[in-house]
Amino acid sequence: MNPVNYLYLAAVLFTIGATGVLIRRNAIVLFMCIELMLNACNLAFVAFSRMHGNLDGQIIAFFTMVVAAAEVVVGLAIIVSLFRTRHSASVDDASLMKL
Amino acid sequence: MTAQLAAYTTSTGEAVQFWILGTIAVIGALCTVFLKKAVHAALSLAGTMIVLAVFYLANGAYFLGIVQIVVYTGAIMMLFLFVVMLVGVTAADSLKETIKGQRWLAALCGLGFGVLLLAGIANASLKDFAGTGRANANGNVAGLASVIFTKYVYAFELTGALLITAAVGAMVLTHRERTERARTQRELSERRVREGTYVPPLPAPGVYARHNAVDIAGLLPDGTPSELTVNRTLRERGQIRDVSAEALSDLKALERRAAERLERPQIPATFKRTEEASQ
Amino acid sequence: MENLIALLIAAPLLGAAVLLVGGRRLDAVGHWLGTLLAAVSFVIGLVLFAGLLGRGADDRTVTQHLFSWIPVAGFQADVTFRLDQLSMTFVLLITGVGSLIHLYSVGYMEHDERRRRFFGYLNLFLAAMLLLVLADNYLLLYVGWEGVGLASYLLIGFWQHKPSAATAAKKAFLVNRVGDVGLSIAIMLMFTTFGTFAFGPVLDQVGDTSEGRLTAIGLMLLLAACGKSAQVPLQSWLGDAMEGPTPVSALIHAATMVTAGVYLIVRSGALFDAAPDAQLAVTVVGAVTLLFGAIVGCAKDDIKKALAGSTMSQIGYMVLAAGLGPIGYAFAIMHLVTHGFFKAGLFLGAGSVMHGMNDEVDMRAYGGLRKYMPVTFVTFGLGYLAIIGFPGLSGFFSKDKIIEAAFAKGGTEGWILGGAALLGAAITAFYMTRVMLMTFFGEERWRHRTTPEGTPHPHESPKVMTIPMIVLAVGSVFGGAFFSVGDRFLHWLEPVTGHSEGHPPVGAATVTAATLVCLVIGVAVAWAQYGRKPVPAVAPRGSLLTRAARRDLLQDDFNHVVLVRGGEHLTRSLVYVDHHLVDGAVGGTAAAMGGLSARLRRVQNGFARSYAVSMFGGAALLIAATLLMRAV
């Protein structure tokens, strides 16, 4: 097997995550889809790390994880306060525009 | 097996593992997107992440593989679950699309993006795999540490600052300052009496000693569920389970059977459910 | 002495400024101040004249450079004044006659509460006209030209409370604008042709320029002259301009305004000499106008309008002479000066008559006035004799010369032009005799007329009015003889206009005799019609020609049908085009943009996921672009 397959898998996961962001309305699920995309990227980085024979890719994946953790903390805090005021976790409800 | 071939092929064991776990990862991802309930989606995502952790290990990223399991699956995904519980574990997300054409556009973009990305990878000349053997010569963790604390030390420090900021931010976002003294129970009951609102203790949930879950509303004498019996948080989430119809049909069946056994005409219902009467 | 030239203009300009800005404080002395400044200007003119006489004949062109007006690369316009024999003649005429008219107005406008303003306008008129004749280039001349137009507008419409006066002022202004367009085009053509518009360089370069260009410039100048001098086809404003106070009419007809056209043509003489077609057009316009004005003058019962027709006719003589080239320039100016005297006298006389007749202007309501206003009668009579060309009086000399010069043009043209001039002389004699007879002789018809102020009590005007009339009458009597003795005037002007002796196909004596015969015939016919028979109090219906002449030979009707009606149709179609085509295009564009925006607005629906789709699609496109670039 060619290790490039990891990249294909990462691409597929990334696309699935992105599509999920587009079609789900629940902010929590939406967040999960974003996490999925980040993980797909991490997989790609790890595969690149193997490809180039150095650890830089793994470092980047590590940083991504840290940033994702920070992002999740803030994002979930936002969702909770949004839920408190609106009693809904739907991202569509945040739209107050007339159509 | 020549050296060149070794550069871009892996062992058969890894191939088998890839194809099995890769399928599971894709299925988990699809479930994350398409399952109605957030808690199911979270669990599916956790599964995918564990699979990815295995792949990290297979790629020589031992540290990351463990971190993936401990931090990602163990901490972050549990944080997700925590919030899901807070928001309402059973609250099913309606999958019905409200924005016109959004789903078609999303599908089209997703398909196009995926195809293009795959084509891009296929197009790139990724023949040469160095492998992580040399980089991991002193152990993966030691190798990572030597890079992080030399080459990436500033970025590392910055991520520390980022994490602190995020923690403070989360606290700021969720913290609500209490601007007035909390009322005592005595004051609350006095206010209820003064305002003439519901004075006695709230009725308990549950029906006929058959259902005593907190999310099942108690029934009024006419058979309608009383929302007063259910906790306000559940009410607001819309997580009341209405068993009144079931209870009423049970009651009706019981009466019919009783009438059949006693061979007497069925008693006309002297009272009806309020909804029926009003119809 | 050249430093005095600017003062010529400055004096009346100062008067206008002070009088118009000064306000009511000056009401008591304003008229005397205006008159004084006009007189100051005249005195300066006399000093300059004496200075010029002290120089040699070829050294009499004095210029004063005041300041550089528009100094742009390739475009140089200076405020420079040029005083030569031609300008000097005009300056003396304008300031002299103008001062007399100022003096007369003191009496005439005595009861008008806006007299101060009137004098301000009169001073402005003088200043503008002086600027016009003293300018050293066509652009500065244009400033004066427009100033004259403005002042005439203000004065003709001075009694603006009368709708007819307001309309007449507007008409004069508009018709003058047509001529002004001609002048501005001529100036532009000059600039593109010669690169300058100073008189000297322009007229010097005439020889090196194509005749077509010169003809175009000449025709445009002619158009300008037609507008200012009330020549056919732009003469229609002159009759209506009688709505202004009588001194204004006198000023317009004698000293300023209408003479500007003649000045322009004579000043541009070298240019016209090189463009025979334009020159021919000038003579034709002059000939047509002199007959046109004369015929109109015959039919008018309004004394001022009859005189207006006469002015038109006399200016026609001048334009005809100016069109004849060097054989006529001097005579055109000479006739202009003598005409200035007698026409001013006639108008002031007419004003005096009106003054004594409760502002009645209908000659059929006059009659036998000679007993009641003897001074007016005598001065008016002398002016009358002068204008019909009674031998020995000023009109005789100047008009006779013009008729001679017309015949001297030679060929068929000469005969036609000369014939027209002769016929005009006869008609002039007729209508002026008619005016004279109807006003001062015959039955006292005014006794049967009642005006709003009762039956008029004819009386002589005060001295302040009669003195200018007497002075002008003296000029009317002796001016021509003074100028003609030893061809004084001719020699005076010759360095500027040049002169060439014409060779009339018939002798000068014959022409003079024919003129006299025409004169006698005209007077006799008028006597037969208005002297022997009583004048009907109501105008008879008259022949077709009379009726047409009463309506200014249908000039206004022609203008209305051809220009106004055509203009209305043009405007209407333009409005239609504007509404449907222009507005449609603009409105359509706006509506299209609006519709497009309304549709595009839907993209901004406020849903974060919608925006995410756009981002995602954009990312997909970026990948596609990258791949394409790699493939290429």
Coordinates of C-alpha atoms in Angstrom, one line a residue, chain A residues 18 21-25 30 91-92 95 97-99, chain C residues 601-602 604-609 611-614 616:
Chain A
A18 CA -17.0 20.6 5.5
V21 CA -20.8 22.3 8.5
L22 CA -22.9 23.4 5.6
I23 CA -25.9 21.2 6.2
R24 CA -26.2 20.9 10.0
R25 CA -28.0 23.6 12.0
L30 CA -21.5 22.0 13.5
V91 CA -27.2 28.7 14.1
D92 CA -30.0 29.7 11.8
S95 CA -30.1 35.3 11.8
M97 CA -32.2 39.5 8.8
K98 CA -35.3 40.0 6.7
L99 CA -35.5 38.0 3.6
Chain C
R601 CA -29.7 41.0 -1.8
R602 CA -31.2 37.6 -1.4
Q604 CA -27.2 38.2 1.9
N605 CA -29.7 36.2 3.9
G606 CA -28.1 36.4 7.3
F607 CA -27.6 32.6 7.6
A608 CA -24.0 31.8 8.5
R609 CA -24.3 28.5 6.7
Y611 CA -22.0 32.3 3.7
A612 CA -20.1 29.2 4.5
V613 CA -21.3 27.6 1.2
S614 CA -19.8 30.6 -0.6
F616 CA -16.4 26.6 0.5

